[in-house]
PDB file of C-alpha atoms in Angstrom:
ATOM      1  CA  UNK A 186     -90.096 148.764  37.132  1.00  0.00           C
ATOM      2  CA  UNK A 187     -86.703 146.579  36.886  1.00  0.00           C
ATOM      3  CA  UNK A 188     -86.903 143.669  34.612  1.00  0.00           C
ATOM      4  CA  UNK A 189     -84.968 140.677  35.305  1.00  0.00           C
ATOM      5  CA  UNK A 190     -82.551 139.118  33.042  1.00  0.00           C
ATOM      6  CA  UNK A 191     -84.492 136.277  32.387  1.00  0.00           C
ATOM      7  CA  UNK A 192     -87.185 138.405  31.071  1.00  0.00           C
ATOM      8  CA  UNK A 193     -84.946 140.472  28.748  1.00  0.00           C
ATOM      9  CA  UNK A 194     -83.665 137.306  27.447  1.00  0.00           C
ATOM     10  CA  UNK A 195     -87.079 135.829  26.628  1.00  0.00           C
ATOM     11  CA  UNK A 196     -88.181 139.177  25.149  1.00  0.00           C
ATOM     12  CA  UNK A 197     -85.060 139.172  23.050  1.00  0.00           C
ATOM     13  CA  UNK A 198     -85.595 135.541  21.938  1.00  0.00           C
ATOM     14  CA  UNK A 199     -89.231 136.473  20.704  1.00  0.00           C
ATOM     15  CA  UNK A 200     -87.902 139.338  18.773  1.00  0.00           C
ATOM     16  CA  UNK A 201     -84.764 137.814  17.012  1.00  0.00           C
ATOM     17  CA  UNK A 202     -86.814 135.712  14.244  1.00  0.00           C
ATOM     18  CA  UNK A 203     -88.926 138.998  12.978  1.00  0.00           C
ATOM     19  CA  UNK A 204     -85.769 141.043  12.501  1.00  0.00           C
ATOM     20  CA  UNK A 205     -83.685 138.575  10.482  1.00  0.00           C
ATOM     21  CA  UNK A 206     -83.452 138.881   6.831  1.00  0.00           C
ATOM     22  CA  UNK A 207     -86.000 136.296   4.814  1.00  0.00           C
ATOM     23  CA  UNK A 208     -83.510 133.916   3.654  1.00  0.00           C
ATOM     24  CA  UNK A 209     -83.694 130.306   4.660  1.00  0.00           C
ATOM     25  CA  UNK A 210     -79.949 130.614   6.514  1.00  0.00           C
ATOM     26  CA  UNK A 211     -80.928 133.947   8.492  1.00  0.00           C
ATOM     27  CA  UNK A 212     -84.174 132.382   9.540  1.00  0.00           C
ATOM     28  CA  UNK A 213     -82.360 129.394  10.938  1.00  0.00           C
ATOM     29  CA  UNK A 214     -79.752 131.227  12.536  1.00  0.00           C
ATOM     30  CA  UNK A 215     -82.458 133.271  14.100  1.00  0.00           C
ATOM     31  CA  UNK A 216     -84.139 130.368  15.337  1.00  0.00           C
ATOM     32  CA  UNK A 217     -81.119 129.018  16.721  1.00  0.00           C
ATOM     33  CA  UNK A 218     -80.160 132.347  18.539  1.00  0.00           C
ATOM     34  CA  UNK A 219     -83.663 132.544  19.856  1.00  0.00           C
ATOM     35  CA  UNK A 220     -83.851 129.099  21.305  1.00  0.00           C
ATOM     36  CA  UNK A 221     -80.304 129.605  22.920  1.00  0.00           C
ATOM     37  CA  UNK A 222     -81.760 132.738  24.404  1.00  0.00           C
ATOM     38  CA  UNK A 223     -84.696 130.850  25.818  1.00  0.00           C
ATOM     39  CA  UNK A 224     -82.589 128.383  27.202  1.00  0.00           C
ATOM     40  CA  UNK A 225     -80.282 130.790  28.795  1.00  0.00           C
ATOM     41  CA  UNK A 226     -83.524 132.514  30.373  1.00  0.00           C
ATOM     42  CA  UNK A 227     -84.560 129.352  31.967  1.00  0.00           C
ATOM     43  CA  UNK A 228     -81.029 128.666  33.366  1.00  0.00           C
ATOM     44  CA  UNK A 229     -80.477 132.253  34.792  1.00  0.00           C
ATOM     45  CA  UNK A 230     -83.909 132.091  36.733  1.00  0.00           C
ATOM     46  CA  UNK A 231     -83.246 128.575  38.384  1.00  0.00           C
ATOM     47  CA  UNK A 232     -79.486 127.905  38.240  1.00  0.00           C
ATOM     48  CA  UNK A 233     -78.483 128.729  41.646  1.00  0.00           C
ATOM     49  CA  UNK A 234     -81.378 127.019  43.303  1.00  0.00           C
ATOM     50  CA  UNK A 235     -80.784 123.962  40.992  1.00  0.00           C
ATOM     51  CA  UNK A 236     -76.923 123.515  42.144  1.00  0.00           C
ATOM     52  CA  UNK A 237     -77.397 124.227  45.860  1.00  0.00           C
ATOM     53  CA  UNK A 238     -80.244 121.404  46.044  1.00  0.00           C
ATOM     54  CA  UNK A 239     -77.994 119.093  43.836  1.00  0.00           C
ATOM     55  CA  UNK A 240     -75.082 119.769  46.158  1.00  0.00           C
ATOM     56  CA  UNK A 241     -77.466 119.345  49.329  1.00  0.00           C
ATOM     57  CA  UNK A 242     -78.656 115.910  47.896  1.00  0.00           C
ATOM     58  CA  UNK A 243     -75.352 114.546  47.199  1.00  0.00           C
ATOM     59  CA  UNK A 244     -73.977 115.617  50.638  1.00  0.00           C
ATOM     60  CA  UNK A 245     -77.193 113.965  52.267  1.00  0.00           C
ATOM     61  CA  UNK A 246     -76.811 110.766  49.970  1.00  0.00           C
ATOM     62  CA  UNK A 247     -73.063 110.576  51.398  1.00  0.00           C
ATOM     63  CA  UNK A 248     -73.828 111.157  55.163  1.00  0.00           C
ATOM     64  CA  UNK A 249     -76.626 108.348  54.660  1.00  0.00           C
ATOM     65  CA  UNK A 250     -74.274 105.857  53.054  1.00  0.00           C
ATOM     66  CA  UNK A 251     -70.942 106.682  54.678  1.00  0.00           C
ATOM     67  CA  UNK A 252     -71.670 104.352  57.860  1.00  0.00           C
ATOM     68  CA  UNK A 253     -72.066 101.169  55.539  1.00  0.00           C
ATOM     69  CA  UNK A 254     -69.019 101.558  53.535  1.00  0.00           C
ATOM     70  CA  UNK A 255     -66.093  99.200  54.356  1.00  0.00           C
ATOM     71  CA  UNK A 256     -63.624 101.109  52.698  1.00  0.00           C
ATOM     72  CA  UNK A 257     -62.065 103.401  55.384  1.00  0.00           C
ATOM     73  CA  UNK A 258     -60.516 105.807  52.859  1.00  0.00           C
ATOM     74  CA  UNK A 259     -63.847 106.283  50.877  1.00  0.00           C
ATOM     75  CA  UNK A 260     -65.848 106.485  54.230  1.00  0.00           C
ATOM     76  CA  UNK A 261     -63.851 109.093  55.618  1.00  0.00           C
ATOM     77  CA  UNK A 262     -64.076 110.971  52.258  1.00  0.00           C
ATOM     78  CA  UNK A 263     -67.776 110.500  52.331  1.00  0.00           C
ATOM     79  CA  UNK A 264     -68.083 111.857  55.656  1.00  0.00           C
ATOM     80  CA  UNK A 265     -66.013 114.844  55.035  1.00  0.00           C
ATOM     81  CA  UNK A 266     -67.588 116.025  51.869  1.00  0.00           C
ATOM     82  CA  UNK A 267     -71.279 115.588  53.893  1.00  0.00           C
ATOM     83  CA  UNK A 268     -69.968 118.354  56.110  1.00  0.00           C
ATOM     84  CA  UNK A 269     -69.261 120.580  53.699  1.00  0.00           C
ATOM     85  CA  UNK A 270     -71.460 123.803  52.783  1.00  0.00           C
ATOM     86  CA  UNK A 271     -71.519 126.018  49.839  1.00  0.00           C
ATOM     87  CA  UNK A 272     -69.687 129.113  50.800  1.00  0.00           C
ATOM     88  CA  UNK A 273     -70.994 131.226  48.015  1.00  0.00           C
ATOM     89  CA  UNK A 274     -74.205 131.366  45.905  1.00  0.00           C
ATOM     90  CA  UNK A 275     -72.202 132.506  42.880  1.00  0.00           C
ATOM     91  CA  UNK A 276     -72.617 130.302  40.029  1.00  0.00           C
ATOM     92  CA  UNK A 277     -68.931 129.557  39.756  1.00  0.00           C
ATOM     93  CA  UNK A 278     -68.357 128.608  43.394  1.00  0.00           C
ATOM     94  CA  UNK A 279     -71.762 126.328  43.179  1.00  0.00           C
ATOM     95  CA  UNK A 280     -70.365 124.666  39.857  1.00  0.00           C
ATOM     96  CA  UNK A 281     -66.887 123.934  41.488  1.00  0.00           C
ATOM     97  CA  UNK A 282     -68.488 122.452  44.353  1.00  0.00           C
ATOM     98  CA  UNK A 283     -71.049 120.710  42.455  1.00  0.00           C
ATOM     99  CA  UNK A 284     -67.957 119.046  40.486  1.00  0.00           C
ATOM    100  CA  UNK A 285     -66.285 117.932  43.278  1.00  0.00           C
ATOM    101  CA  UNK A 286     -69.289 116.632  44.856  1.00  0.00           C
ATOM    102  CA  UNK A 287     -70.190 114.713  41.473  1.00  0.00           C
ATOM    103  CA  UNK A 288     -66.366 113.134  41.315  1.00  0.00           C
ATOM    104  CA  UNK A 289     -67.130 111.798  44.658  1.00  0.00           C
ATOM    105  CA  UNK A 290     -70.410 110.514  43.752  1.00  0.00           C
ATOM    106  CA  UNK A 291     -68.799 108.631  40.664  1.00  0.00           C
ATOM    107  CA  UNK A 292     -66.379 107.015  43.375  1.00  0.00           C
ATOM    108  CA  UNK A 293     -69.299 106.174  45.462  1.00  0.00           C
ATOM    109  CA  UNK A 294     -71.702 104.651  42.702  1.00  0.00           C
ATOM    110  CA  UNK A 295     -68.684 102.391  41.291  1.00  0.00           C
ATOM    111  CA  UNK A 296     -67.943 101.292  44.796  1.00  0.00           C
ATOM    112  CA  UNK A 297     -71.746 100.472  45.608  1.00  0.00           C
ATOM    113  CA  UNK A 298     -71.969  98.614  42.082  1.00  0.00           C
ATOM    114  CA  UNK A 299     -68.669  96.556  42.318  1.00  0.00           C
ATOM    115  CA  UNK A 300     -69.990  95.255  46.063  1.00  0.00           C
ATOM    116  CA  UNK A 301     -73.215  94.627  44.751  1.00  0.00           C
ATOM    117  CA  UNK A 302     -75.119  96.958  47.150  1.00  0.00           C
ATOM    118  CA  UNK A 303     -78.386  97.485  45.400  1.00  0.00           C
ATOM    119  CA  UNK A 304     -80.078  99.435  47.773  1.00  0.00           C
ATOM    120  CA  UNK A 305     -77.347 102.095  47.852  1.00  0.00           C
ATOM    121  CA  UNK A 306     -77.152 101.811  44.069  1.00  0.00           C
ATOM    122  CA  UNK A 307     -81.222 102.682  43.924  1.00  0.00           C
ATOM    123  CA  UNK A 308     -80.174 105.570  46.232  1.00  0.00           C
ATOM    124  CA  UNK A 309     -77.551 106.967  44.095  1.00  0.00           C
ATOM    125  CA  UNK A 310     -79.692 106.790  41.150  1.00  0.00           C
ATOM    126  CA  UNK A 311     -82.377 108.826  42.794  1.00  0.00           C
ATOM    127  CA  UNK A 312     -79.952 111.485  43.186  1.00  0.00           C
ATOM    128  CA  UNK A 313     -78.996 111.306  39.858  1.00  0.00           C
ATOM    129  CA  UNK A 314     -82.773 111.448  38.511  1.00  0.00           C
ATOM    130  CA  UNK A 315     -83.811 114.066  40.438  1.00  0.00           C
ATOM    131  CA  UNK A 316     -80.578 116.263  39.339  1.00  0.00           C
ATOM    132  CA  UNK A 317     -81.855 115.552  35.746  1.00  0.00           C
ATOM    133  CA  UNK A 318     -85.048 116.305  36.383  1.00  0.00           C
ATOM    134  CA  UNK A 319     -84.164 119.727  37.836  1.00  0.00           C
ATOM    135  CA  UNK A 320     -82.181 120.697  34.706  1.00  0.00           C
ATOM    136  CA  UNK A 321     -85.113 119.786  32.314  1.00  0.00           C
ATOM    137  CA  UNK A 322     -86.104 122.474  29.997  1.00  0.00           C
ATOM    138  CA  UNK A 323     -89.635 123.673  29.116  1.00  0.00           C
ATOM    139  CA  UNK A 324     -89.853 123.807  25.322  1.00  0.00           C
ATOM    140  CA  UNK A 325     -92.400 126.337  24.844  1.00  0.00           C
ATOM    141  CA  UNK A 326     -91.848 129.914  23.783  1.00  0.00           C
ATOM    142  CA  UNK A 327     -94.034 131.485  26.073  1.00  0.00           C
TER     143      UNK A 327
END
């Protein structure tokens, strides 16, 4: 059996408090380390999927809203970004693409707010809400 990184992190997180010296500081530090390991475990397991879904959602939004954008420069950027793909599932590559798409999303959000397009604003906020929900952390230690 080959253990997954997420399981190794979770197991380590559960062991840390039991091996710490019995001082308040050591126990507090051990608890913090255990919490960080649990977060890392959760993130490891879902990181690529989260970023790929976020990137796909933003591209779909850009494709959907681009035709209604009167600003030709912004419309062209949205159309171009909508046609991009993630060239790799490496987290660093997905993060770079995500950062570029989010910058354009901010420009789009600013634009639709300035022109008062409430339907487009709701669509942008929907994408942001979905992205935030994907990143929610479970708080249980099991």
